[in-house]
Short mmCIF file of C-alpha atoms and ligand atoms in Angstrom, two decimals:
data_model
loop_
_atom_site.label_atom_id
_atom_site.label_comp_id
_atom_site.label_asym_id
_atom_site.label_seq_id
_atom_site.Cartn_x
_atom_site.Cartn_y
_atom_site.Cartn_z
CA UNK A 83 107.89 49.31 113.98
CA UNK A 84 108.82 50.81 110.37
CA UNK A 85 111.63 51.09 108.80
CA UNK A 86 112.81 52.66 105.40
CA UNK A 87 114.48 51.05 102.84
CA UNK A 88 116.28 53.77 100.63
CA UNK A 89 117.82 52.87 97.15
CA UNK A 90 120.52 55.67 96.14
CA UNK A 91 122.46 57.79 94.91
CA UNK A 92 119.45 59.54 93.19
CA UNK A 93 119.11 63.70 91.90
CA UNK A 94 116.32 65.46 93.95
CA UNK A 95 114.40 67.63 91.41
CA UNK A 96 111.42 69.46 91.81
CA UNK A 97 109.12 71.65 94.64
CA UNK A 98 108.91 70.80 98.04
CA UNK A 99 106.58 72.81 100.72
CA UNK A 100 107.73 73.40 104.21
CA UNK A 101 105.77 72.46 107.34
CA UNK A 102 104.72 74.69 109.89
CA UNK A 103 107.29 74.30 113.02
CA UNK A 104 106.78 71.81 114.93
CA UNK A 105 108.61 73.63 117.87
CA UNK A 106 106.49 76.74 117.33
CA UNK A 107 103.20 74.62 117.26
CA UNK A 108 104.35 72.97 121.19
CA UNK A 109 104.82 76.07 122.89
CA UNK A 110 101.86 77.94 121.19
CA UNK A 111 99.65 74.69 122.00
CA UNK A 112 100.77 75.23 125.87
CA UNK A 113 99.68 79.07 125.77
CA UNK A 114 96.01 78.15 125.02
CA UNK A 115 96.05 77.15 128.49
CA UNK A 116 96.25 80.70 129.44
CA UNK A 117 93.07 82.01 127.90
CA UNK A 118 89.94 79.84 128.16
CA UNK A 119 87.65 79.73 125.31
CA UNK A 120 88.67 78.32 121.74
CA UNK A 121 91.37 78.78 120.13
CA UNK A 122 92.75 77.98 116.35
CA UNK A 123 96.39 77.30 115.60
CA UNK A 124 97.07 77.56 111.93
CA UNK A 125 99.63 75.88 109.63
CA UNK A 126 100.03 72.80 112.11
CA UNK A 127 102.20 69.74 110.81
CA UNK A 128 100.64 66.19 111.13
CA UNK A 129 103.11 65.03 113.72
CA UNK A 130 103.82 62.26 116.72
CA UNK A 131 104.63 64.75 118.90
CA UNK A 132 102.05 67.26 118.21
CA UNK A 133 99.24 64.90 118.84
CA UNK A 134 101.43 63.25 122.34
CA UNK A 135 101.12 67.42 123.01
CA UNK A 136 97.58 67.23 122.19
CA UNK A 137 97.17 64.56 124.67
CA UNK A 138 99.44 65.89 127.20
CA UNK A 139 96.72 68.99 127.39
CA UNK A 140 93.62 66.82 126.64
CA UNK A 141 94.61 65.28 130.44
CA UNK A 142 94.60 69.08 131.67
CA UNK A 143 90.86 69.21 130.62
CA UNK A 144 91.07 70.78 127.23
CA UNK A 145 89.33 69.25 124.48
CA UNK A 146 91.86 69.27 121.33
CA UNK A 147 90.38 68.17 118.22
CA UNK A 148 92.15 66.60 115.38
CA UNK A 149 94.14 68.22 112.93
CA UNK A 150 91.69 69.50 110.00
CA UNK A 151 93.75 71.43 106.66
CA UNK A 152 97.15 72.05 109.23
CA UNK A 153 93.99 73.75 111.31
CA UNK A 154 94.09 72.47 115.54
CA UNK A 155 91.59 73.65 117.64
CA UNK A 156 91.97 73.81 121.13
CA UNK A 157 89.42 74.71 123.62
CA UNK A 158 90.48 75.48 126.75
CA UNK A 159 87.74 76.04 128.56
CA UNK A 160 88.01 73.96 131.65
CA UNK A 161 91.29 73.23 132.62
CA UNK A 162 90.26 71.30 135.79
CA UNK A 163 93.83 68.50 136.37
CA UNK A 164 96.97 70.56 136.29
CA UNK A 165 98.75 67.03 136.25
CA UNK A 166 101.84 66.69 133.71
CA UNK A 167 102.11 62.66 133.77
CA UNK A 168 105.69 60.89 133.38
CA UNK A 169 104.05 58.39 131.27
CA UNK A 170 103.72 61.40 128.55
CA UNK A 171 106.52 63.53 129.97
CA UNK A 172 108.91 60.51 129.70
CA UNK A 173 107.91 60.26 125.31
CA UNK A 174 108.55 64.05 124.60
CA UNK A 175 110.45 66.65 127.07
CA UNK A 176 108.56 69.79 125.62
CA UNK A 177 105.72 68.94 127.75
CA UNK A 178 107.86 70.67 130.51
CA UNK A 179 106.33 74.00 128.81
CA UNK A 180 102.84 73.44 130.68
CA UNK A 181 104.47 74.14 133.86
CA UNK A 182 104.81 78.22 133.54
CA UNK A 183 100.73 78.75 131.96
CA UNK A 184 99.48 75.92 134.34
CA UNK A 185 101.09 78.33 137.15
CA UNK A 186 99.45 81.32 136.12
CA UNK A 187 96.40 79.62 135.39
CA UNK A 188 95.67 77.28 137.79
CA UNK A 189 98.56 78.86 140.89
CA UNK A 190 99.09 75.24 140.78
CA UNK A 191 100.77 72.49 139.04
CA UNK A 192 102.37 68.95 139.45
CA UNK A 193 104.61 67.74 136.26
CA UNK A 194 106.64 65.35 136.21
CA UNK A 195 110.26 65.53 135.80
CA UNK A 196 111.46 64.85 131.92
CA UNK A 197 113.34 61.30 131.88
CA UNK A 198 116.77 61.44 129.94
CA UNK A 199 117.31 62.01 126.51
CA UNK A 200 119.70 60.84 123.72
CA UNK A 201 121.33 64.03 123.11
CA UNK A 202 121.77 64.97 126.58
CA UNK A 203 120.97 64.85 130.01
CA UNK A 204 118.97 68.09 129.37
CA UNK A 205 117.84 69.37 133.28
CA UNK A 206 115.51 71.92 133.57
CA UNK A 207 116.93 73.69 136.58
CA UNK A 208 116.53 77.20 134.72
CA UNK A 209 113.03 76.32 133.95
CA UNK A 210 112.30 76.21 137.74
CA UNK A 211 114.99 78.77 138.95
CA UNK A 212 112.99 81.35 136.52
CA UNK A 213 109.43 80.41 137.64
CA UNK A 214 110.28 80.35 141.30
CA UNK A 215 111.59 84.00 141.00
CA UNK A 216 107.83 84.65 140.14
CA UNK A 217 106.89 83.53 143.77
CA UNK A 218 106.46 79.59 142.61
CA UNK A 219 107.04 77.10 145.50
CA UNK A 220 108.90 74.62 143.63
CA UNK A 221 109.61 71.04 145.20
CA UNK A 222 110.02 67.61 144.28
CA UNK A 223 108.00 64.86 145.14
CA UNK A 224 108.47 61.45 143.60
CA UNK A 225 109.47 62.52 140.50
CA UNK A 226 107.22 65.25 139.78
CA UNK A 227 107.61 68.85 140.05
CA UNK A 228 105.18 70.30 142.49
CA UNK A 229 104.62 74.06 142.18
CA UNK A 230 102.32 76.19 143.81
CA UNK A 231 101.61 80.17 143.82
CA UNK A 232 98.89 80.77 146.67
CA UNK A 233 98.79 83.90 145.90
CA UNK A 234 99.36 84.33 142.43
CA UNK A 235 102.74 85.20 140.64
CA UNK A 236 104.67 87.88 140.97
CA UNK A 237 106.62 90.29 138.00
CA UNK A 238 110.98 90.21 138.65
CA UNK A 239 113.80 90.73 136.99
CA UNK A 240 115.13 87.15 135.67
CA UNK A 241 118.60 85.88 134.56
CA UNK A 242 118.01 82.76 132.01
CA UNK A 243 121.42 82.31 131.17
CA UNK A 244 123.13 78.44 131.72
CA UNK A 245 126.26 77.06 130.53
CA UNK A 246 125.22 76.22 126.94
CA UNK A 247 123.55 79.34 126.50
CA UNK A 248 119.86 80.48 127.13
CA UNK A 249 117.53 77.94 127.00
CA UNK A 250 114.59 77.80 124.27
CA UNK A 251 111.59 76.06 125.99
CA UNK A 252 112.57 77.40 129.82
CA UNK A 253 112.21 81.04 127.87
CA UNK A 254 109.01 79.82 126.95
CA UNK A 255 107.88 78.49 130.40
CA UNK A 256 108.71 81.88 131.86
CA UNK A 257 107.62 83.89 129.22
CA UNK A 258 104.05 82.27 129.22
CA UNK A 259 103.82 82.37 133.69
CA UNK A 260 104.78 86.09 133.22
CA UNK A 261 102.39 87.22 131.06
CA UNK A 262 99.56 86.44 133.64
CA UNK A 263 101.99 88.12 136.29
CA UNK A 264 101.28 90.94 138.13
CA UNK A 265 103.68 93.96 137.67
CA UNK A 266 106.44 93.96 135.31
CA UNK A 267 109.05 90.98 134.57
CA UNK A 268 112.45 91.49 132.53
CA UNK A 269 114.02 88.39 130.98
CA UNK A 270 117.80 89.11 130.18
CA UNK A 271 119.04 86.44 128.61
CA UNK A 272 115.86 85.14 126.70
CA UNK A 273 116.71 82.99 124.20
CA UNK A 274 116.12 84.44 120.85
CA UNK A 275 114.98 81.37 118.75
CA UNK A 276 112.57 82.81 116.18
CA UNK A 277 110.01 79.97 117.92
CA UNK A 278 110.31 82.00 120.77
CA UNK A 279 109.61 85.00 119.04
CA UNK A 280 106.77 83.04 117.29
CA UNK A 281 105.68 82.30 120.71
CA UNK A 282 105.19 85.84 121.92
CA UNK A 283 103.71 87.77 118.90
CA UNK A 284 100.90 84.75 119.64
CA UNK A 285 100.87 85.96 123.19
CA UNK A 286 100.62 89.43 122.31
CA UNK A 287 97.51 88.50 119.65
CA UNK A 288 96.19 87.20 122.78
CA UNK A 289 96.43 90.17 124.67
CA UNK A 290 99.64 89.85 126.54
CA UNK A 291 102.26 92.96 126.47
CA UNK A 292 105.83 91.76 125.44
CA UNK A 293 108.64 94.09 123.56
CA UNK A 294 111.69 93.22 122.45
CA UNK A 295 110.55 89.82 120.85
CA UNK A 296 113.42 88.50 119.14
CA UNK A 297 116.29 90.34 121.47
CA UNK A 298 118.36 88.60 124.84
CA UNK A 299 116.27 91.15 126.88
CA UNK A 300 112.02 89.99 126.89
CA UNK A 301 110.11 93.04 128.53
CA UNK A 302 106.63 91.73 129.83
CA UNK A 303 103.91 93.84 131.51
CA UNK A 304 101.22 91.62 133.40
CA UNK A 305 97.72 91.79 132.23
CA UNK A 306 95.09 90.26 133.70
CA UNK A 307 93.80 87.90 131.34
CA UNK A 308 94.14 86.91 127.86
CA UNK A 309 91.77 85.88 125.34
CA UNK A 310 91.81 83.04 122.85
CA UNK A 311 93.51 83.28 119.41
CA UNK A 312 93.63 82.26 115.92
CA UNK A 313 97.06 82.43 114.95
CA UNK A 314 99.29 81.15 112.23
CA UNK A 315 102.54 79.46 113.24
CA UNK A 316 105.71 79.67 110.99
CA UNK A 317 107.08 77.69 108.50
CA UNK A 318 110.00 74.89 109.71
CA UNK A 319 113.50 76.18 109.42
CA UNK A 320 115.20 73.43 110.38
CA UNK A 321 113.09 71.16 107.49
CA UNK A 322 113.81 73.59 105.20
CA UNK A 323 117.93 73.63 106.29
CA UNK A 324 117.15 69.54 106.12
CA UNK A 325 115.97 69.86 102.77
CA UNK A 326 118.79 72.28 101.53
CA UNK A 327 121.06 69.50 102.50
CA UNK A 328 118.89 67.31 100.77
CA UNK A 329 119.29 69.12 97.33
CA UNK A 330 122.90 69.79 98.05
CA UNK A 331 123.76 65.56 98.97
CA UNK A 332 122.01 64.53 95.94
CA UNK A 333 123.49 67.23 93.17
CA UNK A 334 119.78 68.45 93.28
CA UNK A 335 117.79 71.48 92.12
CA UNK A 336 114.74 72.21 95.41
CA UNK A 337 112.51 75.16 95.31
CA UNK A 338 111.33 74.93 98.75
CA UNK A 339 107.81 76.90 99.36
CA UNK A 340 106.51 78.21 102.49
CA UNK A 341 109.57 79.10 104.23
CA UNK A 342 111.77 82.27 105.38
CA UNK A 343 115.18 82.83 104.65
CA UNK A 344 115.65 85.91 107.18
CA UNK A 345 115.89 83.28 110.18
CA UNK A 346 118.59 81.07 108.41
CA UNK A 347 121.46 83.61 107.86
CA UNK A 348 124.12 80.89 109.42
CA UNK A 349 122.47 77.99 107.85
CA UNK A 350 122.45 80.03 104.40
CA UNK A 351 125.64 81.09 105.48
CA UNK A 352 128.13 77.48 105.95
CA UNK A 353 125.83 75.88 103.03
CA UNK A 354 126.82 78.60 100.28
CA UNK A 355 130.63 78.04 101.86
CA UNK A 356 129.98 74.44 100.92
CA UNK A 357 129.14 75.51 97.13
CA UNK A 358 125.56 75.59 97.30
CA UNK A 359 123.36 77.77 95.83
CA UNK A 360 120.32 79.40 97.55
CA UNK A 361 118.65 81.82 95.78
CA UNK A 362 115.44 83.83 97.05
CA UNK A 363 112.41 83.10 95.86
CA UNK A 364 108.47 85.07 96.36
CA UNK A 365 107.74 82.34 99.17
CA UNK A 366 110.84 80.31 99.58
CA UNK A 367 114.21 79.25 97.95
CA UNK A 368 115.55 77.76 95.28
CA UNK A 369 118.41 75.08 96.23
CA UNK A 370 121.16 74.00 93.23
CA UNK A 371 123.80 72.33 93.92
CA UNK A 372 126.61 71.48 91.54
CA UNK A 373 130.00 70.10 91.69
CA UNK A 374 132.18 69.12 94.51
CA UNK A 375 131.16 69.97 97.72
CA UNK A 376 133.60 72.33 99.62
CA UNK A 377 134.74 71.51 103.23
CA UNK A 378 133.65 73.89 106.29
CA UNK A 379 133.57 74.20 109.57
CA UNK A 380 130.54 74.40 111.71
CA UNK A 381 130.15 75.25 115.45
CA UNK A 382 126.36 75.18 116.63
CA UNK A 383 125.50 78.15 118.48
CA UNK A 384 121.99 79.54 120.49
CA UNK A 385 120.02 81.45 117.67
CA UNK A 386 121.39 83.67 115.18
CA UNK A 387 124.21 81.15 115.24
CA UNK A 388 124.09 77.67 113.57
CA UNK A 389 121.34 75.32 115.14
CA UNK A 390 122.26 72.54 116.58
CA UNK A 391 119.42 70.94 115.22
CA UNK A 392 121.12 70.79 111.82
CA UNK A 393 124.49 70.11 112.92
CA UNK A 394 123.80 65.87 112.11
CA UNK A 395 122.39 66.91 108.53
CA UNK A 396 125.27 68.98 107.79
CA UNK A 397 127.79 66.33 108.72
CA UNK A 398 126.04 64.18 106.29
CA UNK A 399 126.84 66.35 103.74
CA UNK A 400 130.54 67.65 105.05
CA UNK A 401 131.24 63.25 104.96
CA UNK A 402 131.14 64.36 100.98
CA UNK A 403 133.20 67.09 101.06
CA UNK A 404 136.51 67.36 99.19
CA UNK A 405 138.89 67.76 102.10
CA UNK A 406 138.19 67.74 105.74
CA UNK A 407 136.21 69.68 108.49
CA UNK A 408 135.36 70.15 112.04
CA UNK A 409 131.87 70.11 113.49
CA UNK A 410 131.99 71.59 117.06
CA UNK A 411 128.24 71.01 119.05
CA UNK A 412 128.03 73.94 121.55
CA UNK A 413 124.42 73.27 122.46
CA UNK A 414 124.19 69.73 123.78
CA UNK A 415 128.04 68.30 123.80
CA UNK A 416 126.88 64.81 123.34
CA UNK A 417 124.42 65.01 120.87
CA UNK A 418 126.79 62.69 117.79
CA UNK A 419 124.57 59.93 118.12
CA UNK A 420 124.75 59.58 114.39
CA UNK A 421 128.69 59.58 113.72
CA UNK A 422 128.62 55.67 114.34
CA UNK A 423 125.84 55.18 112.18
CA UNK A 424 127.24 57.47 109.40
CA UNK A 425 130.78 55.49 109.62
CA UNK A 426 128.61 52.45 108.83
CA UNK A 427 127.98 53.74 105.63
CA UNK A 428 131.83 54.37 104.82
CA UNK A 429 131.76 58.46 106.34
CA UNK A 430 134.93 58.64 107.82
CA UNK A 431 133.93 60.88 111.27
CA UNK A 432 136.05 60.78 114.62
CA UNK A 433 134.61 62.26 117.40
CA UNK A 434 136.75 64.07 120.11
CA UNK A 435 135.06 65.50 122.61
CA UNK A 436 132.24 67.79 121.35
CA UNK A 437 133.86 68.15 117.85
CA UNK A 438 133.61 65.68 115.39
CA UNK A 439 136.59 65.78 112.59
CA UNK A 440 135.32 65.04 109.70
CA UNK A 441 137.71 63.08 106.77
CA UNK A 442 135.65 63.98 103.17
CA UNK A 443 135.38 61.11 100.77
CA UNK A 444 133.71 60.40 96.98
CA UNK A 445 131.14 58.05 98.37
CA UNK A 446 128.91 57.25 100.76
CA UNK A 447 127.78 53.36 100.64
CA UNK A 448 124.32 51.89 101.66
CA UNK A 449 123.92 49.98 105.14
CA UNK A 450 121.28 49.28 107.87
CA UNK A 451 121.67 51.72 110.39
CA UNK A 452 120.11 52.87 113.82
CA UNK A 453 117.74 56.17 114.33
CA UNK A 454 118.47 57.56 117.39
CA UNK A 455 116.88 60.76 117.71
CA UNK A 456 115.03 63.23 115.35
CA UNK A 457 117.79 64.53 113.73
CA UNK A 458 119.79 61.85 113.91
CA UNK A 459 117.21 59.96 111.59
CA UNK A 460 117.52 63.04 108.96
CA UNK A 461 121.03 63.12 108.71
CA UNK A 462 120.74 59.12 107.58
CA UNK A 463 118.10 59.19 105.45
CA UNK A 464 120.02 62.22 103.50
CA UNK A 465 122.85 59.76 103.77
CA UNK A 466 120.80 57.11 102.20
CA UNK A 467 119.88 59.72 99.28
CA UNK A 468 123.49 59.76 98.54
CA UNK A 469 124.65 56.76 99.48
CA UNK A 470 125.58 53.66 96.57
CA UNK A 471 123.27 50.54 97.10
CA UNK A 472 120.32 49.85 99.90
CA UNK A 473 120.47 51.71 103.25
CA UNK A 474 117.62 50.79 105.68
CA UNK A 475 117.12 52.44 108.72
CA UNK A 476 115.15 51.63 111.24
CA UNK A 477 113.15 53.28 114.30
CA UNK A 478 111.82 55.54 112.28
CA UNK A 479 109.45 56.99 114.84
CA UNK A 480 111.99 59.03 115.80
CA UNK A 481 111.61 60.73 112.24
CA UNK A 482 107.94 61.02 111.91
CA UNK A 483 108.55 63.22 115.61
CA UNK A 484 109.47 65.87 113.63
CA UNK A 485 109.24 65.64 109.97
CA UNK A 486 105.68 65.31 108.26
CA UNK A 487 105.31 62.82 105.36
CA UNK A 488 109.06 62.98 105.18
CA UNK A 489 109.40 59.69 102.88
CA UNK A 490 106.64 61.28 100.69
CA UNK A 491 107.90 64.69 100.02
CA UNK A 492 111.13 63.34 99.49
CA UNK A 493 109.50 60.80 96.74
CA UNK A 494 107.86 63.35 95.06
CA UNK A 495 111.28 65.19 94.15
CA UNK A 496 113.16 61.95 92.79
CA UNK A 497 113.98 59.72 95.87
CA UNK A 498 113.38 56.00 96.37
CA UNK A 499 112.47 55.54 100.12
CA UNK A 500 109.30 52.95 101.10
CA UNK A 501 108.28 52.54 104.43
CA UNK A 502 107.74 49.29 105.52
CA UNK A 503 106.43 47.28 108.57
CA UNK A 504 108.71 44.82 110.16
N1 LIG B 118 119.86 73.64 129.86
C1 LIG B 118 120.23 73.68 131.18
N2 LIG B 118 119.25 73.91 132.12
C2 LIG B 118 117.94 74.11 131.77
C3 LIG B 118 117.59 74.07 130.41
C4 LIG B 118 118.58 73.84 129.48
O1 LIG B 118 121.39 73.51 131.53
O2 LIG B 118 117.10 74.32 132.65
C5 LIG B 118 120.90 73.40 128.84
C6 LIG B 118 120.60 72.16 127.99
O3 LIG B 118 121.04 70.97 128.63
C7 LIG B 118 121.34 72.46 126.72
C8 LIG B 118 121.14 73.97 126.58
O4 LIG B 118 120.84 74.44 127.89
O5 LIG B 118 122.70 72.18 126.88
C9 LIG B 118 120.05 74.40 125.62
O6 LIG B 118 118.86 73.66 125.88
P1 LIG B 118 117.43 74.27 125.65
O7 LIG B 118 116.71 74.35 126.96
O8 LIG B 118 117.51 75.50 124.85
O9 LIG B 118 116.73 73.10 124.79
P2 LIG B 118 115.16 72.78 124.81
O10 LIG B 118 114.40 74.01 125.03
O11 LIG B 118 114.91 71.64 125.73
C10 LIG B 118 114.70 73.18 122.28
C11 LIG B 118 114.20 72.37 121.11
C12 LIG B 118 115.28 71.39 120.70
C13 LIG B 118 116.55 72.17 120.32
C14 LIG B 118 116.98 73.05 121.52
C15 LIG B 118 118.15 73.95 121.21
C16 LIG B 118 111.80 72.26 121.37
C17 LIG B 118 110.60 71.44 121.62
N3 LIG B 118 112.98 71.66 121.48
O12 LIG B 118 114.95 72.26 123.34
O13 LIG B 118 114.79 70.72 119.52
O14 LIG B 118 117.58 71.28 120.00
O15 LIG B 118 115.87 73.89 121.91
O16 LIG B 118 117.87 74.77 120.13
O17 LIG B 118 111.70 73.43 121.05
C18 LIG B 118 114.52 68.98 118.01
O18 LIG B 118 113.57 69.59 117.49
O19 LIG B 118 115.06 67.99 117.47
C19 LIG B 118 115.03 69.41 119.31
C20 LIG B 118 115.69 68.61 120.13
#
């Protein structure tokens, strides 16, 4: 297992390019199951769970080659096992999105059910409410999640709405059995993430017949088949919001390349409220960051509102703040793995119920800590940037899940992190 030691505080300095999105690249990796043939997906990070995905469809029948210049091909040509194992579906929950093209696809499918998570119990009851209003049969058997649609799918009007909001990857799963449906389906409710979006101008590229990408309210007209596409996925929002906080914890000046600010308006947003200074650049930003940081509240929210996938970054940085501030997660109510791990390095964070109050101090001091989860794992290692002394964290799996030569990039720019085997 690896951990990272990190010496701090250092100043970041320097360029940085952004990824493409890793949660772009899953669902966009399921849709080549709807159109046999070969097809490219462009701008793909080097990732753990982009190759477990790779795997995941590899066991469908696909062949997936390696990742050559952020290039994946994927040739879906026989797609002869609709099987969804637990031994990969138990590592990484996204490969619930198979479900909805294997349906449409194959009328048949058998996934298992996603074990539990750290940042929630995350069920996936709209997932299978949604597809069985396509004509699924949806049981459970042992685990697994046996569906079946004799006589193919069916267009409907679908509520995706659940008490957190809309959900990202059951949008997907829908999205992706409806497109292959016969007749028309409305999705009120769809979640608006712009990796949903992402998702179904790929579809469309394929042939599929989707308006109002990016609005509550998905319009899909079946077709009957799509083809194969080369398609270029978008750049990582929430790396570049992780990297924004990097620039900001560290007194830093980032130009980030290869990212958009028009899908960050609430990150953008509670970061310039903090004092920091994004200014638009031809492909990116440019991050400064002088001064004290302000305090500010932040409540995560479904997209346009504040991701909850940045919510343990931006406590890092609030932990610095001059004054206090409340962090309230909307999304998944349990997801403050990190506030333990954070007090271990002197942040002074008290969690009650799903806010977090958060008691600003001058300094952050070096400690081993725990990764828990993805984010989790950023929000320390920004710590660590800031921090006074030697923080080591390990499981650092969780981090290379989701962030691509994290350590490296981050090296590059001023920091002191090595990875080492223990
Ligand atoms: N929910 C239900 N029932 C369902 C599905 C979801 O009650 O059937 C609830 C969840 O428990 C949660 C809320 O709805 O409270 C939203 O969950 P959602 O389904 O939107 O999450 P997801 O699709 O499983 C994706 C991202 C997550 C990100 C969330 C929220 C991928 C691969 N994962 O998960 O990303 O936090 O949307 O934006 O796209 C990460 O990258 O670190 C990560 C966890």
């Amino acid at each position: 297992m690896d951990i990272f030691r990190i010496e701090g505080p250092v100043r970041l300095d320097g360029v940085i390019d952004i990824s493409g999105a890793k949660n772009a690249v899953l669902p966009i990796m399921a849709a080549t199951i709807l159109a046999p043939g070969k097809s490219v997906i462009k701008n793909v990070p080097r990732l753990a769970d982009i190759s477990v995905f790779g795997e995941l469809l590899s066991n469908l029948g696909a062949n997936v080659e390696g990742i050559n210049n952020g290039n994946l091909h994927i040739d879906s040509t026989t797609i002869d096992n609709p099987v969804g194992r637990y031994e990969i579906l138990r590592k990484m929950r996204a490969g619930i999105c198979i479900l909805g093209p294997l349906l449409a696809r194959c009328r048949k499918a058998k996934v298992s059910m996603p074990g539990g998570c750290a940042i929630g119990d995350r069920p996936v009851d709209i997932h299978l409410r949604g597809l069985t209003a396509l004509g699924a049969d949806i049981h459970l058997e042992n685990g697994y999640i046996i569906a079946q649609a004799r006589n193919g799918l069916k267009g409907n009007n679908i509520f995706l709405g659940g008490p957190f909001g809309s959900t990202v990857l059951g949008t997907a799963n829908v999205l992706m059995a409806a497109v292959l449906a016969k007749g028309k389906t409305v999705i009120e409710s769809a979640a608006c993430e712009p990796e949903i979006s992402d998702l179904a101008n790929c579809l469309n590229k394929m042939g599929a017949n989707i308006s109002g990408i990016g609005s509550p309210r998905l319009v899909i007209e079946g077709v009957n088949q799509l083809n194969p596409v080369e398609y270029q996925v978008i750049g990582d929002r929430i790396e570049a919001g992780t990297f924004m906080a990097a620039a900001a914890i560290t007194s830093g000046r980032l130009q980030l390349r290869n990212c958009r600010l028009d899908n960050m308006a609430a990150v953008i947003d509670r970061l310039t409220n903090i004092g920091v200074k994004i200014e638009p650049t031809d492909n990116g930003c440019l991050v400064t960051h002088t001064g004290p940081l302000k305090p500010a509240d932040i409540t995560t929210q479904p997209y346009p509102g504040f991701p909850t996938d940045l919510q343990a970054q931006l406590m890092a940085l609030l932990a610095l703040a001059d004054g206090n501030s409340v962090v309230t997660e909307k999304i998944f109510p349990d997801r403050f793995m990190h506030v333990a791990e954070l007090n271990r390095m002197a942040a002074r964070l008290r969690k009650e119920g799903p806010n977090v109050i958060v008691t600003g101090g001058k300094k952050l001091i070096g400690a081993p800590v725990m990764a828990s989860y993805l984010r989790a794992s950023a929000a320390l290692l920004l710590a660590g940037l800031a921090a006074h002394g030697t923080t080591i964290i390990s499981r650092v799996y969780h981090i290379d899940r989701g962030y691509e030569n994290i350590e490296k990039k981050l090296n590059s720019v001023g920091a002191k992190i090595t990875r080492q085997k223990v």
